[in-house]
Amino acid sequence: MTTQISNRDRLFTLLGTIITQFALGSVYTWSLFNAQLADKLSVPVSRVAFSFGILSLSLAIASSLSGKLQERFGVRKVTICAGLLLGASLSLTAYASNLILLYVFAGLLVGFADGTAYLMTLSNCVKLFPERKGLVSACAIGAYGLGSLGFKYINMYFLTNSGLESTFNIWGVIAMVMVIIGGLMMKDAPKQAPQTAAATPVRDYTLAQAVKSSQFWMLALVFLTVCMSGLYVIGVAKDIGESYVHLPMAIAASSVAIIAVANLSGRLVLGVLSDSVNCIKVIAIALFICLAGVSALLFAEQSMFSFYFAVVCIAFSFGGTITVFPSLISDFFGLNNLTKNYGLIYLGFGIGSIIGSIVASVFGGFAATFYLMLGLLVISLIITLTIKLPGSQPTSLPRSSRNNLPA
């Protein structure tokens, strides 16, 4: 029988998750520190910037492991520990005296702390609101996006007035306190129990069962595709505008603000839409929009309008997809093991964050990555239009509700 949890505890967990996600999103202000860290360590900016790639990969790996930590210790304890590690890692980063220490403190440790709390708290909150999964995802992941915007101004203020080391220390304390407060407000979501034949049966795939289905790997490819497209374009948008579209620096740089708005809009619009439209259809819409943006970069006459159109489409699609995907995975494989099942797929976030840059480096330019994105988007769109729910339960439970998807 499913353990009940009060509405008050559900709402407190939602609020705690939003506070935590806002603090965790602060890591996306990392580019503010590249130049000053490069001067301090006397190394090229590109080497300092590589620490964010390590952070992204570490974040994804930690996300895939956080489900087991929650099972053993509970969401509250793991979140509090993640907050302590995040604060300590940022403070240690302030005193990194060489690149190796920077990669360890800012890359491995900050990424691990952020990833441990990110997916676990998001999935736990979604499980508490099965009737409003899209809206809850939009609130939580929207807070993560807003965190990068809010901390941009916080960190810029202290960088300007207090210096590099003080800023890392202050940032670490603020983020740590927010994550700890958020963690103290959380409750673990109860497990869904098998129901009688008269009731709607519960999908309940363990990770070992989910990975045996072709649907799991098809959805993993879709997620990798969108993450690669979104993270690559978001990360080098200014450079694309200047070097590829040949726009003035000021116009190209303004894409950063445009991307932030489009990214947040995608999280809110597609997240809310997924509560009334099948998640797989919402992902198909997101892929079509992303495809339009990439096509504009490759085939449209290059101009300010086509550039802005492209980055808006890609950022909107990326934000919406990572918001809807937890709900999509729960539709296919159930809520009970969402953190583990989505955690493995979430490795695509870390892998996708580096693939685009590698392809561009090997083949000498943006176009090669854009063509790879185009091909993967076409394949992913076909997958979303044809994929079916797993044909039968891997356990003794009754066949699942189809959620209006084709069987």
mmCIF file of C-alpha atoms in Angstrom:
data_model
loop_
_atom_site.group_PDB
_atom_site.id
_atom_site.type_symbol
_atom_site.label_atom_id
_atom_site.label_comp_id
_atom_site.label_asym_id
_atom_site.label_seq_id
_atom_site.Cartn_x
_atom_site.Cartn_y
_atom_site.Cartn_z
ATOM 1 C CA MET A 1 0.000 0.000 0.000
ATOM 2 C CA THR A 2 1.320 3.442 -0.927
ATOM 3 C CA THR A 3 2.424 5.573 2.020
ATOM 4 C CA GLN A 4 0.490 8.840 2.166
ATOM 5 C CA ILE A 5 2.149 12.237 2.392
ATOM 6 C CA SER A 6 0.280 15.402 3.367
ATOM 7 C CA ASN A 7 -0.376 18.267 0.966
ATOM 8 C CA ARG A 8 1.614 20.509 3.297
ATOM 9 C CA ASP A 9 4.670 18.250 2.988
ATOM 10 C CA ARG A 10 4.226 18.091 -0.784
ATOM 11 C CA LEU A 11 4.119 21.881 -1.075
ATOM 12 C CA PHE A 12 7.084 22.300 1.278
ATOM 13 C CA THR A 13 9.059 19.793 -0.795
ATOM 14 C CA LEU A 14 8.185 21.692 -3.962
ATOM 15 C CA LEU A 15 9.308 24.992 -2.428
ATOM 16 C CA GLY A 16 12.481 23.391 -1.072
ATOM 17 C CA THR A 17 13.216 21.915 -4.498
ATOM 18 C CA ILE A 18 12.766 25.313 -6.174
ATOM 19 C CA ILE A 19 15.158 26.966 -3.674
ATOM 20 C CA THR A 20 17.703 24.181 -4.152
ATOM 21 C CA GLN A 21 17.448 24.239 -7.949
ATOM 22 C CA PHE A 22 17.921 28.028 -7.994
ATOM 23 C CA ALA A 23 21.191 27.644 -6.087
ATOM 24 C CA LEU A 24 22.362 24.721 -8.224
ATOM 25 C CA GLY A 25 21.770 26.698 -11.423
ATOM 26 C CA SER A 26 24.413 29.190 -10.301
ATOM 27 C CA VAL A 27 27.166 27.007 -11.809
ATOM 28 C CA TYR A 28 26.106 28.273 -15.240
ATOM 29 C CA THR A 29 27.664 31.649 -14.433
ATOM 30 C CA TRP A 30 31.071 29.995 -14.807
ATOM 31 C CA SER A 31 32.069 31.977 -17.906
ATOM 32 C CA LEU A 32 32.191 35.126 -15.745
ATOM 33 C CA PHE A 33 35.302 33.763 -14.036
ATOM 34 C CA ASN A 34 37.300 32.454 -17.008
ATOM 35 C CA ALA A 35 39.280 35.606 -17.792
ATOM 36 C CA GLN A 36 40.249 36.402 -14.190
ATOM 37 C CA LEU A 37 41.197 32.789 -13.466
ATOM 38 C CA ALA A 38 43.311 32.706 -16.636
ATOM 39 C CA ASP A 39 45.151 35.847 -15.490
ATOM 40 C CA LYS A 40 45.658 34.446 -12.002
ATOM 41 C CA LEU A 41 47.034 31.106 -13.243
ATOM 42 C CA SER A 42 48.856 32.605 -16.273
ATOM 43 C CA VAL A 43 47.254 30.154 -18.714
ATOM 44 C CA PRO A 44 45.071 30.558 -21.823
ATOM 45 C CA VAL A 45 41.355 31.122 -21.252
ATOM 46 C CA SER A 46 40.573 27.968 -23.251
ATOM 47 C CA ARG A 47 42.325 25.819 -20.643
ATOM 48 C CA VAL A 48 40.415 27.447 -17.819
ATOM 49 C CA ALA A 49 37.137 27.075 -19.739
ATOM 50 C CA PHE A 50 37.774 23.319 -20.034
ATOM 51 C CA SER A 51 36.976 23.073 -16.322
ATOM 52 C CA PHE A 52 33.327 23.703 -17.167
ATOM 53 C CA GLY A 53 33.354 20.729 -19.535
ATOM 54 C CA ILE A 54 34.680 18.586 -16.674
ATOM 55 C CA LEU A 55 31.987 20.062 -14.423
ATOM 56 C CA SER A 56 29.240 19.124 -16.910
ATOM 57 C CA LEU A 57 30.494 15.562 -17.249
ATOM 58 C CA SER A 58 30.883 15.154 -13.479
ATOM 59 C CA LEU A 59 27.391 16.583 -13.000
ATOM 60 C CA ALA A 60 25.927 13.999 -15.370
ATOM 61 C CA ILE A 61 27.769 11.102 -13.726
ATOM 62 C CA ALA A 62 26.657 12.190 -10.252
ATOM 63 C CA SER A 63 23.074 12.478 -11.482
ATOM 64 C CA SER A 64 23.163 8.863 -12.597
ATOM 65 C CA LEU A 65 24.338 7.754 -9.127
ATOM 66 C CA SER A 66 22.077 9.929 -6.979
ATOM 67 C CA GLY A 67 19.160 7.479 -7.027
ATOM 68 C CA LYS A 68 21.140 4.887 -5.065
ATOM 69 C CA LEU A 69 22.230 7.529 -2.561
ATOM 70 C CA GLN A 70 18.618 8.576 -2.031
ATOM 71 C CA GLU A 71 17.539 4.962 -1.479
ATOM 72 C CA ARG A 72 20.112 4.537 1.259
ATOM 73 C CA PHE A 73 20.106 7.908 3.015
ATOM 74 C CA GLY A 74 16.964 9.772 1.887
ATOM 75 C CA VAL A 75 16.549 12.951 -0.155
ATOM 76 C CA ARG A 76 17.013 15.319 2.812
ATOM 77 C CA LYS A 77 20.392 13.979 3.983
ATOM 78 C CA VAL A 78 21.817 13.642 0.469
ATOM 79 C CA THR A 79 20.730 17.167 -0.472
ATOM 80 C CA ILE A 80 22.266 18.653 2.689
ATOM 81 C CA CYS A 81 25.539 16.824 2.059
ATOM 82 C CA ALA A 82 25.522 18.016 -1.563
ATOM 83 C CA GLY A 83 25.056 21.589 -0.325
ATOM 84 C CA LEU A 84 28.005 21.265 2.055
ATOM 85 C CA LEU A 85 30.189 19.826 -0.721
ATOM 86 C CA LEU A 86 29.123 22.551 -3.154
ATOM 87 C CA GLY A 87 30.030 25.307 -0.693
ATOM 88 C CA ALA A 88 33.347 23.729 0.215
ATOM 89 C CA SER A 89 34.283 23.095 -3.428
ATOM 90 C CA LEU A 90 33.589 26.693 -4.471
ATOM 91 C CA SER A 91 35.658 27.983 -1.553
ATOM 92 C CA LEU A 92 38.515 25.630 -2.464
ATOM 93 C CA THR A 93 38.328 26.873 -6.054
ATOM 94 C CA ALA A 94 39.169 30.362 -4.786
ATOM 95 C CA TYR A 95 42.592 29.081 -3.715
ATOM 96 C CA ALA A 96 43.388 26.777 -6.661
ATOM 97 C CA SER A 97 46.993 27.604 -7.579
ATOM 98 C CA ASN A 98 47.232 25.583 -10.805
ATOM 99 C CA LEU A 99 45.082 24.013 -13.508
ATOM 100 C CA ILE A 100 45.052 20.542 -11.941
ATOM 101 C CA LEU A 101 43.584 21.862 -8.696
ATOM 102 C CA LEU A 102 41.124 23.990 -10.675
ATOM 103 C CA TYR A 103 39.948 20.932 -12.608
ATOM 104 C CA VAL A 104 39.563 18.944 -9.373
ATOM 105 C CA PHE A 105 37.813 21.629 -7.289
ATOM 106 C CA ALA A 106 35.767 23.489 -9.908
ATOM 107 C CA GLY A 107 35.314 20.593 -12.309
ATOM 108 C CA LEU A 108 35.031 17.281 -10.492
ATOM 109 C CA LEU A 109 33.856 18.385 -7.032
ATOM 110 C CA VAL A 110 31.513 21.244 -7.937
ATOM 111 C CA GLY A 111 30.035 19.152 -10.747
ATOM 112 C CA PHE A 112 29.572 16.129 -8.491
ATOM 113 C CA ALA A 113 27.890 18.194 -5.762
ATOM 114 C CA ASP A 114 25.597 19.921 -8.241
ATOM 115 C CA GLY A 115 24.658 16.721 -10.064
ATOM 116 C CA THR A 116 24.008 14.760 -6.880
ATOM 117 C CA ALA A 117 21.292 17.176 -5.799
ATOM 118 C CA TYR A 118 19.972 18.256 -9.212
ATOM 119 C CA LEU A 119 18.326 15.168 -10.672
ATOM 120 C CA MET A 120 17.491 13.534 -7.338
ATOM 121 C CA THR A 121 15.529 16.518 -5.984
ATOM 122 C CA LEU A 122 13.828 17.083 -9.348
ATOM 123 C CA SER A 123 12.740 13.449 -9.699
ATOM 124 C CA ASN A 124 11.618 13.242 -6.078
ATOM 125 C CA CYS A 125 9.429 16.318 -6.506
ATOM 126 C CA VAL A 126 7.924 15.046 -9.757
ATOM 127 C CA LYS A 127 6.984 11.778 -8.034
ATOM 128 C CA LEU A 128 5.066 13.745 -5.393
ATOM 129 C CA PHE A 129 2.860 15.367 -8.045
ATOM 130 C CA PRO A 130 2.008 12.612 -10.567
ATOM 131 C CA GLU A 131 -1.033 14.568 -11.714
ATOM 132 C CA ARG A 132 1.036 17.711 -12.488
ATOM 133 C CA LYS A 133 4.388 16.304 -13.578
ATOM 134 C CA GLY A 134 4.923 18.827 -16.374
ATOM 135 C CA LEU A 135 4.064 21.866 -14.272
ATOM 136 C CA VAL A 136 6.265 20.720 -11.392
ATOM 137 C CA SER A 137 9.176 20.018 -13.756
ATOM 138 C CA ALA A 138 8.716 23.460 -15.277
ATOM 139 C CA CYS A 139 8.811 25.094 -11.823
ATOM 140 C CA ALA A 140 11.895 23.184 -10.678
ATOM 141 C CA ILE A 141 13.924 23.337 -13.879
ATOM 142 C CA GLY A 142 12.748 26.894 -14.493
ATOM 143 C CA ALA A 143 14.256 27.766 -11.080
ATOM 144 C CA TYR A 144 17.498 26.107 -12.189
ATOM 145 C CA GLY A 145 17.553 28.362 -15.242
ATOM 146 C CA LEU A 146 16.659 31.447 -13.222
ATOM 147 C CA GLY A 147 19.489 30.602 -10.834
ATOM 148 C CA SER A 148 22.042 31.166 -13.581
ATOM 149 C CA LEU A 149 20.451 34.540 -14.328
ATOM 150 C CA GLY A 150 20.125 35.634 -10.683
ATOM 151 C CA PHE A 151 23.633 34.583 -9.706
ATOM 152 C CA LYS A 152 25.010 36.331 -12.777
ATOM 153 C CA TYR A 153 24.212 39.657 -11.114
ATOM 154 C CA ILE A 154 25.240 38.460 -7.641
ATOM 155 C CA ASN A 155 28.612 37.175 -8.823
ATOM 156 C CA MET A 156 29.242 40.143 -11.120
ATOM 157 C CA TYR A 157 28.628 42.527 -8.225
ATOM 158 C CA PHE A 158 31.103 40.776 -5.943
ATOM 159 C CA LEU A 159 33.666 40.280 -8.729
ATOM 160 C CA THR A 160 33.587 44.011 -9.342
ATOM 161 C CA ASN A 161 33.665 45.057 -5.699
ATOM 162 C CA SER A 162 35.357 42.266 -3.738
ATOM 163 C CA GLY A 163 37.704 40.402 -6.072
ATOM 164 C CA LEU A 164 37.976 36.835 -7.361
ATOM 165 C CA GLU A 165 38.717 34.886 -4.175
ATOM 166 C CA SER A 166 36.106 36.683 -2.069
ATOM 167 C CA THR A 167 33.486 36.121 -4.758
ATOM 168 C CA PHE A 168 34.056 32.362 -4.763
ATOM 169 C CA ASN A 169 33.784 32.283 -0.971
ATOM 170 C CA ILE A 170 30.610 34.381 -0.900
ATOM 171 C CA TRP A 171 29.078 32.394 -3.772
ATOM 172 C CA GLY A 172 29.896 29.164 -1.951
ATOM 173 C CA VAL A 173 28.261 30.301 1.284
ATOM 174 C CA ILE A 174 25.086 31.590 -0.419
ATOM 175 C CA ALA A 175 24.653 28.448 -2.551
ATOM 176 C CA MET A 176 25.406 26.139 0.390
ATOM 177 C CA VAL A 177 22.887 27.831 2.690
ATOM 178 C CA MET A 178 20.165 27.775 0.017
ATOM 179 C CA VAL A 179 20.688 24.075 -0.754
ATOM 180 C CA ILE A 180 20.699 23.146 2.946
ATOM 181 C CA ILE A 181 17.513 25.146 3.618
ATOM 182 C CA GLY A 182 15.869 23.544 0.588
ATOM 183 C CA GLY A 183 16.958 20.077 1.701
ATOM 184 C CA LEU A 184 15.530 20.556 5.193
ATOM 185 C CA MET A 185 12.121 21.264 3.626
ATOM 186 C CA MET A 186 12.022 18.039 1.583
ATOM 187 C CA LYS A 187 10.329 14.696 2.162
ATOM 188 C CA ASP A 188 10.963 11.488 0.234
ATOM 189 C CA ALA A 189 8.215 10.635 -2.240
ATOM 190 C CA PRO A 190 6.375 7.408 -1.334
ATOM 191 C CA LYS A 191 6.653 4.459 -3.656
ATOM 192 C CA GLN A 192 3.730 3.637 -5.917
ATOM 193 C CA ALA A 193 2.375 0.199 -5.008
ATOM 194 C CA PRO A 194 0.853 -2.371 -7.386
ATOM 195 C CA GLN A 195 -2.893 -1.927 -7.543
ATOM 196 C CA THR A 196 -5.819 -4.217 -7.976
ATOM 197 C CA ALA A 197 -7.032 -5.323 -11.364
ATOM 198 C CA ALA A 198 -9.911 -2.858 -11.136
ATOM 199 C CA ALA A 199 -7.547 0.055 -10.778
ATOM 200 C CA THR A 200 -5.094 1.531 -13.245
ATOM 201 C CA PRO A 201 -1.945 -0.595 -12.973
ATOM 202 C CA VAL A 202 1.402 0.991 -12.194
ATOM 203 C CA ARG A 203 4.396 0.876 -14.534
ATOM 204 C CA ASP A 204 7.403 -0.109 -12.463
ATOM 205 C CA TYR A 205 10.561 -0.849 -14.463
ATOM 206 C CA THR A 206 13.819 -1.172 -12.572
ATOM 207 C CA LEU A 207 16.915 0.150 -14.323
ATOM 208 C CA ALA A 208 18.018 -3.397 -15.173
ATOM 209 C CA GLN A 209 14.638 -4.035 -16.807
ATOM 210 C CA ALA A 210 14.449 -0.673 -18.567
ATOM 211 C CA VAL A 211 17.843 -0.993 -20.292
ATOM 212 C CA LYS A 212 16.718 -4.250 -21.902
ATOM 213 C CA SER A 213 14.088 -2.401 -23.917
ATOM 214 C CA SER A 214 14.870 -0.740 -27.235
ATOM 215 C CA GLN A 215 12.730 2.225 -26.187
ATOM 216 C CA PHE A 216 15.210 3.121 -23.440
ATOM 217 C CA TRP A 217 18.098 3.513 -25.874
ATOM 218 C CA MET A 218 16.004 5.321 -28.468
ATOM 219 C CA LEU A 219 14.978 7.877 -25.866
ATOM 220 C CA ALA A 220 18.615 8.127 -24.745
ATOM 221 C CA LEU A 221 19.595 9.027 -28.323
ATOM 222 C CA VAL A 222 16.874 11.682 -28.492
ATOM 223 C CA PHE A 223 18.073 13.208 -25.223
ATOM 224 C CA LEU A 224 21.725 13.142 -26.322
ATOM 225 C CA THR A 225 20.796 14.830 -29.611
ATOM 226 C CA VAL A 226 18.952 17.720 -27.997
ATOM 227 C CA CYS A 227 21.603 18.201 -25.314
ATOM 228 C CA MET A 228 24.418 18.220 -27.858
ATOM 229 C CA SER A 229 22.580 20.724 -30.053
ATOM 230 C CA GLY A 230 21.520 22.998 -27.221
ATOM 231 C CA LEU A 231 24.713 22.974 -25.167
ATOM 232 C CA TYR A 232 26.969 23.483 -28.175
ATOM 233 C CA VAL A 233 25.060 26.423 -29.628
ATOM 234 C CA ILE A 234 24.449 28.030 -26.210
ATOM 235 C CA GLY A 235 28.133 27.694 -25.342
ATOM 236 C CA VAL A 236 29.501 29.288 -28.529
ATOM 237 C CA ALA A 237 26.582 31.463 -29.677
ATOM 238 C CA LYS A 238 28.631 34.673 -29.619
ATOM 239 C CA ASP A 239 31.390 33.012 -31.667
ATOM 240 C CA ILE A 240 28.869 31.639 -34.163
ATOM 241 C CA GLY A 241 27.432 35.127 -34.599
ATOM 242 C CA GLU A 242 30.829 36.725 -35.159
ATOM 243 C CA SER A 243 32.767 34.085 -37.097
ATOM 244 C CA TYR A 244 30.049 32.129 -38.923
ATOM 245 C CA VAL A 245 27.334 34.725 -39.556
ATOM 246 C CA HIS A 246 29.829 37.663 -39.603
ATOM 247 C CA LEU A 247 27.862 39.926 -37.290
ATOM 248 C CA PRO A 248 29.341 42.795 -35.242
ATOM 249 C CA MET A 249 30.474 41.753 -31.767
ATOM 250 C CA ALA A 250 27.724 43.708 -29.961
ATOM 251 C CA ILE A 251 24.952 42.075 -31.989
ATOM 252 C CA ALA A 252 26.477 38.614 -31.601
ATOM 253 C CA ALA A 253 26.941 39.104 -27.844
ATOM 254 C CA SER A 254 23.287 40.085 -27.382
ATOM 255 C CA SER A 255 22.399 36.493 -28.292
ATOM 256 C CA VAL A 256 23.343 35.497 -24.728
ATOM 257 C CA ALA A 257 20.369 37.359 -23.265
ATOM 258 C CA ILE A 258 18.076 36.171 -26.060
ATOM 259 C CA ILE A 259 19.090 32.563 -25.417
ATOM 260 C CA ALA A 260 18.399 32.912 -21.692
ATOM 261 C CA VAL A 261 14.852 34.133 -22.359
ATOM 262 C CA ALA A 262 14.198 31.459 -25.011
ATOM 263 C CA ASN A 263 15.603 28.721 -22.775
ATOM 264 C CA LEU A 264 13.384 29.711 -19.862
ATOM 265 C CA SER A 265 10.363 30.110 -22.154
ATOM 266 C CA GLY A 266 10.850 26.582 -23.490
ATOM 267 C CA ARG A 267 10.955 25.188 -19.953
ATOM 268 C CA LEU A 268 7.730 26.914 -18.956
ATOM 269 C CA VAL A 269 5.709 26.570 -22.174
ATOM 270 C CA LEU A 270 6.542 22.960 -23.048
ATOM 271 C CA GLY A 271 6.562 21.886 -19.390
ATOM 272 C CA VAL A 272 3.016 23.111 -18.829
ATOM 273 C CA LEU A 273 1.919 21.798 -22.250
ATOM 274 C CA SER A 274 3.070 18.285 -21.306
ATOM 275 C CA ASP A 275 0.327 18.071 -18.653
ATOM 276 C CA SER A 276 -2.355 18.239 -21.362
ATOM 277 C CA VAL A 277 -0.539 16.741 -24.379
ATOM 278 C CA ASN A 278 1.353 13.426 -24.445
ATOM 279 C CA CYS A 279 4.980 14.005 -23.490
ATOM 280 C CA ILE A 280 6.304 12.219 -26.575
ATOM 281 C CA LYS A 281 4.317 14.585 -28.788
ATOM 282 C CA VAL A 282 5.709 17.580 -26.916
ATOM 283 C CA ILE A 283 9.250 16.267 -27.488
ATOM 284 C CA ALA A 284 8.431 15.852 -31.192
ATOM 285 C CA ILE A 285 7.356 19.510 -31.298
ATOM 286 C CA ALA A 286 10.591 20.522 -29.571
ATOM 287 C CA LEU A 287 12.676 18.521 -32.064
ATOM 288 C CA PHE A 288 10.868 20.091 -35.014
ATOM 289 C CA ILE A 289 11.570 23.571 -33.628
ATOM 290 C CA CYS A 290 15.243 22.693 -33.081
ATOM 291 C CA LEU A 291 15.432 21.282 -36.608
ATOM 292 C CA ALA A 292 14.105 24.577 -37.969
ATOM 293 C CA GLY A 293 16.802 26.461 -36.062
ATOM 294 C CA VAL A 294 19.656 24.262 -37.272
ATOM 295 C CA SER A 295 18.332 24.416 -40.846
ATOM 296 C CA ALA A 296 18.385 28.208 -40.623
ATOM 297 C CA LEU A 297 22.077 28.098 -39.690
ATOM 298 C CA LEU A 298 22.902 25.794 -42.583
ATOM 299 C CA PHE A 299 20.622 26.834 -45.428
ATOM 300 C CA ALA A 300 19.178 30.308 -44.829
ATOM 301 C CA GLU A 301 20.882 33.466 -46.005
ATOM 302 C CA GLN A 302 22.980 34.481 -43.021
ATOM 303 C CA SER A 303 21.763 37.631 -41.297
ATOM 304 C CA MET A 304 20.981 38.971 -37.847
ATOM 305 C CA PHE A 305 17.395 37.765 -38.210
ATOM 306 C CA SER A 306 18.301 34.215 -39.266
ATOM 307 C CA PHE A 307 20.908 34.006 -36.483
ATOM 308 C CA TYR A 308 18.503 35.141 -33.771
ATOM 309 C CA PHE A 309 15.798 32.853 -35.156
ATOM 310 C CA ALA A 310 18.199 29.893 -35.034
ATOM 311 C CA VAL A 311 19.447 30.422 -31.481
ATOM 312 C CA VAL A 312 15.917 31.085 -30.188
ATOM 313 C CA CYS A 313 14.639 27.839 -31.728
ATOM 314 C CA ILE A 314 17.535 25.758 -30.423
ATOM 315 C CA ALA A 315 17.496 27.250 -26.894
ATOM 316 C CA PHE A 316 13.688 26.959 -26.654
ATOM 317 C CA SER A 317 13.838 23.319 -27.713
ATOM 318 C CA PHE A 318 16.682 22.494 -25.319
ATOM 319 C CA GLY A 319 14.971 24.101 -22.327
ATOM 320 C CA GLY A 320 11.651 22.432 -23.074
ATOM 321 C CA THR A 321 13.134 19.002 -23.687
ATOM 322 C CA ILE A 322 15.100 18.752 -20.441
ATOM 323 C CA THR A 323 11.946 19.895 -18.615
ATOM 324 C CA VAL A 324 9.616 17.315 -20.183
ATOM 325 C CA PHE A 325 12.016 14.370 -20.254
ATOM 326 C CA PRO A 326 11.576 13.303 -16.604
ATOM 327 C CA SER A 327 7.822 13.031 -17.193
ATOM 328 C CA LEU A 328 8.435 11.183 -20.462
ATOM 329 C CA ILE A 329 10.683 8.619 -18.781
ATOM 330 C CA SER A 330 8.078 8.094 -16.048
ATOM 331 C CA ASP A 331 5.415 7.506 -18.737
ATOM 332 C CA PHE A 332 7.553 4.769 -20.296
ATOM 333 C CA PHE A 333 9.129 3.169 -17.231
ATOM 334 C CA GLY A 334 7.211 4.338 -14.151
ATOM 335 C CA LEU A 335 7.785 6.781 -11.308
ATOM 336 C CA ASN A 336 9.306 4.502 -8.655
ATOM 337 C CA ASN A 337 12.708 4.192 -10.334
ATOM 338 C CA LEU A 338 12.662 7.507 -12.170
ATOM 339 C CA THR A 339 15.865 8.819 -10.577
ATOM 340 C CA LYS A 340 17.854 5.747 -11.661
ATOM 341 C CA ASN A 341 16.279 5.339 -15.105
ATOM 342 C CA TYR A 342 16.517 9.019 -16.012
ATOM 343 C CA GLY A 343 19.914 9.208 -14.312
ATOM 344 C CA LEU A 344 21.484 6.852 -16.844
ATOM 345 C CA ILE A 345 19.894 8.695 -19.763
ATOM 346 C CA TYR A 346 21.094 11.965 -18.234
ATOM 347 C CA LEU A 347 24.681 10.909 -18.959
ATOM 348 C CA GLY A 348 23.807 12.157 -22.443
ATOM 349 C CA PHE A 349 23.941 15.672 -21.016
ATOM 350 C CA GLY A 350 27.602 15.305 -20.113
ATOM 351 C CA ILE A 351 28.520 13.455 -23.305
ATOM 352 C CA GLY A 352 26.566 15.894 -25.454
ATOM 353 C CA SER A 353 28.345 18.843 -23.839
ATOM 354 C CA ILE A 354 31.665 17.807 -25.411
ATOM 355 C CA ILE A 355 30.712 16.052 -28.677
ATOM 356 C CA GLY A 356 29.899 19.242 -30.560
ATOM 357 C CA SER A 357 33.205 20.869 -29.667
ATOM 358 C CA ILE A 358 35.170 17.748 -30.577
ATOM 359 C CA VAL A 359 33.524 17.482 -34.006
ATOM 360 C CA ALA A 360 34.117 21.172 -34.697
ATOM 361 C CA SER A 361 37.777 20.853 -33.693
ATOM 362 C CA VAL A 362 38.428 17.705 -35.737
ATOM 363 C CA PHE A 363 36.650 18.870 -38.884
ATOM 364 C CA GLY A 364 37.626 22.510 -38.654
ATOM 365 C CA GLY A 365 34.524 24.592 -38.149
ATOM 366 C CA PHE A 366 30.943 25.088 -37.053
ATOM 367 C CA ALA A 367 29.347 23.610 -40.189
ATOM 368 C CA ALA A 368 30.467 20.030 -39.451
ATOM 369 C CA THR A 369 28.750 20.119 -36.060
ATOM 370 C CA PHE A 370 25.629 21.695 -37.567
ATOM 371 C CA TYR A 371 25.344 18.887 -40.140
ATOM 372 C CA LEU A 372 25.788 16.269 -37.394
ATOM 373 C CA MET A 373 23.057 18.005 -35.392
ATOM 374 C CA LEU A 374 20.798 18.034 -38.462
ATOM 375 C CA GLY A 375 21.203 14.310 -39.095
ATOM 376 C CA LEU A 376 20.650 13.343 -35.455
ATOM 377 C CA LEU A 377 17.601 15.606 -35.200
ATOM 378 C CA VAL A 378 15.984 13.935 -38.222
ATOM 379 C CA ILE A 379 16.599 10.481 -36.717
ATOM 380 C CA SER A 380 15.301 11.623 -33.313
ATOM 381 C CA LEU A 381 12.177 13.169 -34.844
ATOM 382 C CA ILE A 382 11.424 9.869 -36.605
ATOM 383 C CA ILE A 383 11.890 8.055 -33.278
ATOM 384 C CA THR A 384 9.431 10.309 -31.443
ATOM 385 C CA LEU A 385 6.822 9.899 -34.192
ATOM 386 C CA THR A 386 7.039 6.095 -34.239
ATOM 387 C CA ILE A 387 8.131 4.929 -30.765
ATOM 388 C CA LYS A 388 5.721 2.791 -28.716
ATOM 389 C CA LEU A 389 5.521 2.017 -25.027
ATOM 390 C CA PRO A 390 7.243 -1.221 -23.966
ATOM 391 C CA GLY A 391 4.924 -4.021 -24.999
ATOM 392 C CA SER A 392 4.505 -5.691 -21.611
ATOM 393 C CA GLN A 393 5.431 -5.291 -17.988
ATOM 394 C CA PRO A 394 8.731 -6.908 -17.032
ATOM 395 C CA THR A 395 7.228 -7.880 -13.675
ATOM 396 C CA SER A 396 4.078 -9.688 -12.625
ATOM 397 C CA LEU A 397 2.121 -6.457 -12.622
ATOM 398 C CA PRO A 398 -0.823 -6.075 -15.026
ATOM 399 C CA ARG A 399 -0.274 -4.397 -18.362
ATOM 400 C CA SER A 400 0.124 -0.664 -17.993
ATOM 401 C CA SER A 401 -2.132 2.111 -19.056
ATOM 402 C CA ARG A 402 -0.991 3.344 -22.430
ATOM 403 C CA ASN A 403 -1.411 7.056 -21.731
ATOM 404 C CA ASN A 404 -2.932 7.376 -25.203
ATOM 405 C CA LEU A 405 0.316 6.312 -26.885
ATOM 406 C CA PRO A 406 0.162 3.729 -29.709
ATOM 407 C CA ALA A 407 0.859 0.221 -28.512
#
